[in-house]
Coordinates of C-alpha atoms and ligand atoms in Angstrom, one line a residue:
M1 CA -1.2 -4.0 6.4
S2 CA 0.5 -2.0 9.1
E3 CA 0.7 1.8 8.5
H4 CA 3.7 3.8 7.4
T5 CA 5.9 1.0 6.1
L6 CA 7.2 3.2 3.3
I7 CA 8.4 6.3 5.1
G8 CA 11.6 7.6 3.5
K9 CA 10.7 6.0 0.1
T10 CA 9.8 7.9 -3.1
A11 CA 7.2 6.5 -5.5
L12 CA 6.7 7.7 -9.0
V13 CA 3.3 6.7 -10.5
T14 CA 2.8 7.4 -14.2
G15 CA -0.7 8.3 -15.3
S16 CA -1.7 9.2 -11.7
T17 CA -4.0 12.2 -12.3
S18 CA -6.9 9.8 -12.6
G19 CA -8.3 6.3 -12.0
I20 CA -6.0 3.4 -11.0
G21 CA -2.8 5.5 -10.9
L22 CA -4.3 8.0 -8.4
G23 CA -5.6 5.1 -6.3
I24 CA -2.2 3.4 -6.2
A25 CA -0.5 6.8 -5.4
Q26 CA -2.9 7.3 -2.5
S27 CA -2.3 3.8 -1.1
L28 CA 1.5 4.3 -1.2
A29 CA 1.1 7.7 0.4
R30 CA -0.9 6.2 3.2
Q31 CA 2.2 4.1 3.9
G32 CA 4.3 7.2 4.1
A33 CA 5.9 7.3 0.7
N34 CA 6.6 10.6 -1.0
I35 CA 4.8 10.7 -4.3
I36 CA 5.6 12.0 -7.8
L37 CA 2.4 12.3 -9.8
N38 CA 2.3 12.4 -13.6
G39 CA -0.5 12.6 -16.2
F40 CA -2.7 14.9 -18.2
G41 CA -5.6 17.1 -17.0
D42 CA -6.0 18.8 -13.6
A43 CA -2.9 18.1 -11.4
E44 CA -3.8 20.4 -8.5
G45 CA -6.8 18.3 -7.3
P46 CA -4.9 15.0 -7.3
K47 CA -1.8 16.8 -5.7
A48 CA -4.0 18.1 -2.9
E49 CA -5.7 14.7 -2.3
V50 CA -2.3 13.0 -1.9
A51 CA -0.8 15.8 0.1
A52 CA -3.7 15.5 2.6
L53 CA -2.3 12.1 3.5
G54 CA 0.7 13.9 5.0
V55 CA 3.5 13.2 2.5
N56 CA 5.5 15.3 0.1
V57 CA 4.0 15.4 -3.4
A58 CA 5.5 16.6 -6.7
F59 CA 4.0 16.6 -10.2
H60 CA 5.7 16.2 -13.6
G61 CA 3.6 16.5 -16.7
A62 CA 5.7 14.3 -19.0
D63 CA 4.0 12.9 -22.1
M64 CA 4.7 9.2 -21.7
S65 CA 4.8 8.8 -25.5
K66 CA 7.9 11.0 -25.6
P67 CA 11.3 9.5 -24.5
S68 CA 12.8 13.0 -24.0
D69 CA 9.9 14.0 -21.7
I70 CA 10.4 10.8 -19.7
E71 CA 14.1 11.5 -19.4
A72 CA 13.3 15.0 -18.1
M73 CA 10.8 13.5 -15.6
M74 CA 13.3 11.0 -14.2
K75 CA 15.9 13.8 -13.8
F76 CA 13.2 15.9 -12.0
A77 CA 12.6 12.9 -9.7
D78 CA 16.3 12.7 -8.9
D79 CA 16.6 16.4 -8.3
T80 CA 13.5 16.6 -6.1
F81 CA 13.7 13.5 -4.0
G82 CA 17.2 12.0 -4.7
G83 CA 15.9 9.1 -6.8
V84 CA 12.9 6.8 -7.3
D85 CA 12.5 3.8 -5.0
I86 CA 9.1 2.6 -6.2
L87 CA 8.2 3.0 -9.9
V88 CA 4.7 2.3 -10.9
N89 CA 4.3 2.1 -14.7
N90 CA 0.6 2.8 -15.0
A91 CA -0.1 5.3 -17.8
G92 CA -2.3 3.8 -20.5
I93 CA -4.8 4.5 -23.2
Q94 CA -7.2 2.3 -25.1
H95 CA -8.7 2.3 -28.6
V96 CA -11.2 -0.2 -29.9
A97 CA -11.3 -1.3 -33.6
S98 CA -10.7 -4.4 -35.7
V99 CA -7.1 -5.0 -37.0
E100 CA -8.0 -4.0 -40.5
D101 CA -9.6 -0.8 -39.4
F102 CA -7.1 0.1 -36.6
P103 CA -5.8 3.6 -37.1
V104 CA -2.0 3.4 -37.5
E105 CA -1.5 6.5 -35.4
R106 CA -3.5 4.9 -32.5
W107 CA -1.5 1.7 -32.7
D108 CA 1.7 3.6 -32.4
A109 CA 0.4 5.7 -29.5
I110 CA -0.8 2.7 -27.5
I111 CA 2.5 0.8 -27.9
A112 CA 4.4 4.0 -27.0
I113 CA 2.4 4.9 -23.9
N114 CA 1.3 1.4 -22.6
L115 CA 4.6 -0.4 -23.3
T116 CA 7.6 1.5 -24.4
S117 CA 7.3 4.2 -21.7
A118 CA 7.8 1.4 -19.1
F119 CA 11.1 0.4 -20.8
H120 CA 12.3 4.0 -20.6
T121 CA 11.3 4.7 -17.0
S122 CA 12.7 1.3 -15.9
R123 CA 16.0 1.7 -17.6
L124 CA 16.4 5.1 -16.0
A125 CA 15.2 4.1 -12.5
L126 CA 17.2 0.8 -12.2
P127 CA 20.7 2.2 -11.6
Y128 CA 19.6 4.1 -8.5
M129 CA 17.6 1.1 -7.2
Q130 CA 20.5 -1.3 -7.8
K131 CA 22.9 1.1 -6.0
Q132 CA 20.5 1.2 -3.0
N133 CA 19.9 -2.6 -3.3
W134 CA 16.2 -1.9 -2.8
G135 CA 13.6 -1.1 -5.4
R136 CA 10.1 -2.0 -6.6
I137 CA 8.9 -1.8 -10.2
I138 CA 5.2 -2.4 -10.5
N139 CA 3.8 -2.6 -14.0
V140 CA 0.1 -2.1 -14.4
A141 CA -0.7 -4.5 -17.1
S142 CA -4.2 -6.0 -17.4
V143 CA -6.1 -9.3 -17.9
H144 CA -5.3 -8.4 -21.5
G145 CA -1.6 -9.1 -20.6
L146 CA -2.8 -12.7 -20.1
V147 CA -5.7 -13.2 -22.6
G148 CA -7.0 -11.5 -25.6
S149 CA -10.3 -9.7 -26.5
A150 CA -11.5 -8.9 -30.0
Q151 CA -11.1 -5.3 -31.2
K152 CA -8.2 -4.5 -28.8
S153 CA -5.1 -5.6 -30.8
A154 CA -2.8 -2.8 -29.8
Y155 CA -3.8 -2.9 -26.2
V156 CA -3.5 -6.7 -25.9
A157 CA -0.1 -6.6 -27.7
A158 CA 1.2 -3.8 -25.4
K159 CA -0.1 -5.6 -22.3
H160 CA 1.3 -9.0 -23.2
G161 CA 4.6 -7.0 -23.9
I162 CA 4.7 -5.4 -20.5
V163 CA 4.1 -8.8 -18.8
G164 CA 7.2 -10.0 -20.8
L165 CA 9.2 -6.9 -19.8
T166 CA 8.2 -7.6 -16.1
K167 CA 9.6 -11.1 -16.2
V168 CA 12.9 -10.0 -17.8
T169 CA 13.4 -7.1 -15.4
A170 CA 12.6 -9.4 -12.5
L171 CA 15.1 -12.0 -13.7
E172 CA 17.9 -9.5 -14.4
N173 CA 17.6 -8.3 -10.8
A174 CA 16.7 -11.6 -9.1
T175 CA 19.8 -11.7 -6.8
T176 CA 19.2 -8.1 -5.6
G177 CA 16.7 -6.2 -3.5
V178 CA 15.0 -4.9 -6.6
T179 CA 11.8 -6.7 -7.6
C180 CA 9.5 -6.3 -10.6
N181 CA 5.9 -7.5 -10.8
A182 CA 2.8 -6.8 -12.8
I183 CA -0.8 -6.2 -11.7
C184 CA -3.5 -7.5 -14.1
P185 CA -6.9 -5.9 -13.4
G186 CA -10.1 -7.0 -14.9
W187 CA -12.8 -4.2 -15.3
V188 CA -12.2 -1.1 -13.1
L189 CA -14.7 1.7 -13.5
T190 CA -12.4 4.6 -14.5
P191 CA -12.7 7.2 -17.3
L192 CA -10.9 4.7 -19.6
V193 CA -13.7 2.2 -19.1
Q194 CA -16.5 4.7 -18.8
K195 CA -15.8 5.5 -22.5
Q196 CA -16.4 1.9 -23.4
V197 CA -19.6 1.8 -21.3
D198 CA -20.8 4.9 -23.1
A199 CA -20.1 3.4 -26.5
K200 CA -22.0 0.3 -25.6
A201 CA -25.0 2.2 -24.3
A202 CA -25.1 4.4 -27.4
A203 CA -24.6 1.4 -29.9
L204 CA -27.4 -0.7 -28.2
H205 CA -29.7 2.2 -27.2
I206 CA -29.5 1.1 -23.5
S207 CA -28.9 2.8 -20.2
N208 CA -25.6 3.3 -18.5
G209 CA -26.5 0.7 -15.9
E210 CA -27.6 -1.9 -18.5
A211 CA -24.4 -1.3 -20.4
I212 CA -22.3 -1.9 -17.3
K213 CA -24.3 -5.1 -16.5
L214 CA -23.6 -6.3 -20.1
L215 CA -19.9 -5.4 -20.0
L216 CA -19.3 -7.2 -16.7
G217 CA -21.5 -10.2 -17.7
E218 CA -19.5 -10.8 -20.8
K219 CA -16.2 -11.5 -19.0
E220 CA -16.2 -11.0 -15.3
P221 CA -17.8 -13.9 -13.3
S222 CA -18.0 -11.8 -10.1
S223 CA -20.1 -9.2 -11.9
Q224 CA -18.2 -6.6 -9.9
F225 CA -15.6 -4.0 -10.7
T226 CA -12.2 -4.1 -9.1
T227 CA -11.5 -0.8 -7.4
P228 CA -8.4 1.5 -7.6
E229 CA -8.2 1.1 -3.7
E230 CA -8.0 -2.7 -4.0
L231 CA -5.3 -2.4 -6.6
G232 CA -3.4 0.1 -4.4
E233 CA -3.4 -2.4 -1.6
L234 CA -1.8 -5.0 -3.9
A235 CA 0.9 -2.5 -4.9
V236 CA 1.5 -1.9 -1.1
F237 CA 1.9 -5.7 -0.7
F238 CA 4.5 -5.8 -3.5
C239 CA 6.4 -3.1 -1.7
S240 CA 6.3 -4.9 1.6
K241 CA 9.0 -7.1 3.2
A242 CA 6.7 -10.2 2.8
A243 CA 7.0 -9.7 -1.0
N244 CA 10.8 -9.6 -1.1
N245 CA 10.9 -12.9 -3.1
V246 CA 7.9 -12.2 -5.3
R247 CA 9.5 -11.8 -8.6
G248 CA 8.2 -11.6 -12.1
V249 CA 4.6 -12.4 -11.4
A250 CA 1.6 -11.2 -13.3
W251 CA -1.0 -11.0 -10.6
N252 CA -4.6 -10.8 -11.8
M253 CA -7.4 -9.1 -9.8
D254 CA -10.1 -9.8 -12.2
G255 CA -13.2 -11.3 -10.5
G256 CA -12.4 -14.7 -12.1
W257 CA -12.0 -13.4 -15.7
T258 CA -8.9 -15.5 -16.5
A259 CA -9.9 -18.5 -14.3
Q260 CA -12.4 -19.5 -17.0
Ligands
NAD1 P1 -7.6 6.6 -16.8 O1 -7.9 7.0 -18.1 O2 -8.4 6.9 -15.6 O3 -6.1 7.1 -16.4 C1 -5.1 7.1 -17.3 C2 -4.0 8.0 -16.8 O4 -2.9 8.0 -17.7 C3 -4.5 9.4 -16.6 O5 -3.8 10.0 -15.5 C4 -4.0 10.1 -17.9 O6 -3.8 11.5 -17.8 C5 -2.7 9.4 -18.1 N1 -2.1 9.4 -19.5 C6 -2.7 9.1 -20.6 N2 -1.9 9.3 -21.7 C7 -0.8 9.8 -21.1 C8 0.4 10.2 -21.7 N3 0.7 10.2 -23.0 N4 1.4 10.7 -20.9 C9 1.2 10.8 -19.5 N5 0.0 10.3 -18.9 C10 -0.9 9.9 -19.7 O7 -7.4 5.0 -17.0 P2 -7.2 3.8 -15.9 O8 -8.3 2.9 -16.2 O9 -7.0 4.3 -14.5 O10 -5.9 3.1 -16.5 C11 -4.7 3.1 -15.8 C12 -3.9 1.8 -16.3 O11 -4.7 0.7 -15.9 C13 -3.7 1.7 -17.8 O12 -2.4 1.2 -18.1 C14 -4.8 0.7 -18.2 O13 -4.4 0.0 -19.3 C15 -4.8 -0.2 -17.0 N6 -6.0 -1.0 -16.8 C16 -7.2 -0.4 -16.7 C17 -8.3 -1.3 -16.5 C18 -9.7 -0.7 -16.3 O14 -10.7 -1.5 -16.4 N7 -9.9 0.6 -16.1 C19 -8.2 -2.6 -16.5 C20 -6.9 -3.2 -16.7 C21 -5.8 -2.4 -16.8

């Protein structure tokens, strides 16, 4: 991919203080896009990492479960950079329990953060993109947007939902320069997955390394994690000219998980 193809564009990546979101923000910054970061925890470290790539960086700490926070963040984006050209809906959380034991509050939080937030950011970003006749919405779904796994009802429901939202957003803008696509990773070793590794290691009294081997072995034929950098490069492709007519896809990067 040639460098600096996104100079003059602004990308907002939700949930980008960590993991996949930070990786995607860095890949877009390497192409010259100005970046708005969002998420919880330390913001100064991620801001410095992205700024080191030579682009303008801003941060907004909106809680993606709160529509009023999302509205404030989108207004901040307009005020700071004039609008959002590339929207990456990435913020997400996980909780693992059977349906009958699933805490109602966790269900509501997962649906709000992993699904409904993307509706709010998209509805607020689209008018500017349509006016420019150029825009990219990239929804970070999951293999769980395509297939299910036991114990992950809310997550699988939200991720199937965001794949549906991706298709409808793509269709409604199909005759314009605005595209919408989803990325569906398999296992990526981020804090979200490390918690699941730790739980497995504790439950089975095994080491971290053995728990990782088991986790990958259950679902992922390549026995390898996908990396945030690889996902970032897929996001860059979706932003490229070559992807002008890629619309409404749910593109898995999953080591063969969903090929089985
Ligand atoms: P992560 O825990 O490393 O990062 C999640 C990010 O979201 C963090 O920046 C966190 O601060 C932010 N966040 C959480 N709740 C928020 C809220 N209410 N408001 C604003 N920000 C919030 O996790 P990750 O693995 O990088 O996950 C990123 C996305 O990728 C998620 O949507 C996840 O479902 C998806 N995904 C992850 C994997 C994986 O294996 N790690 C696989 C498929 C899909």
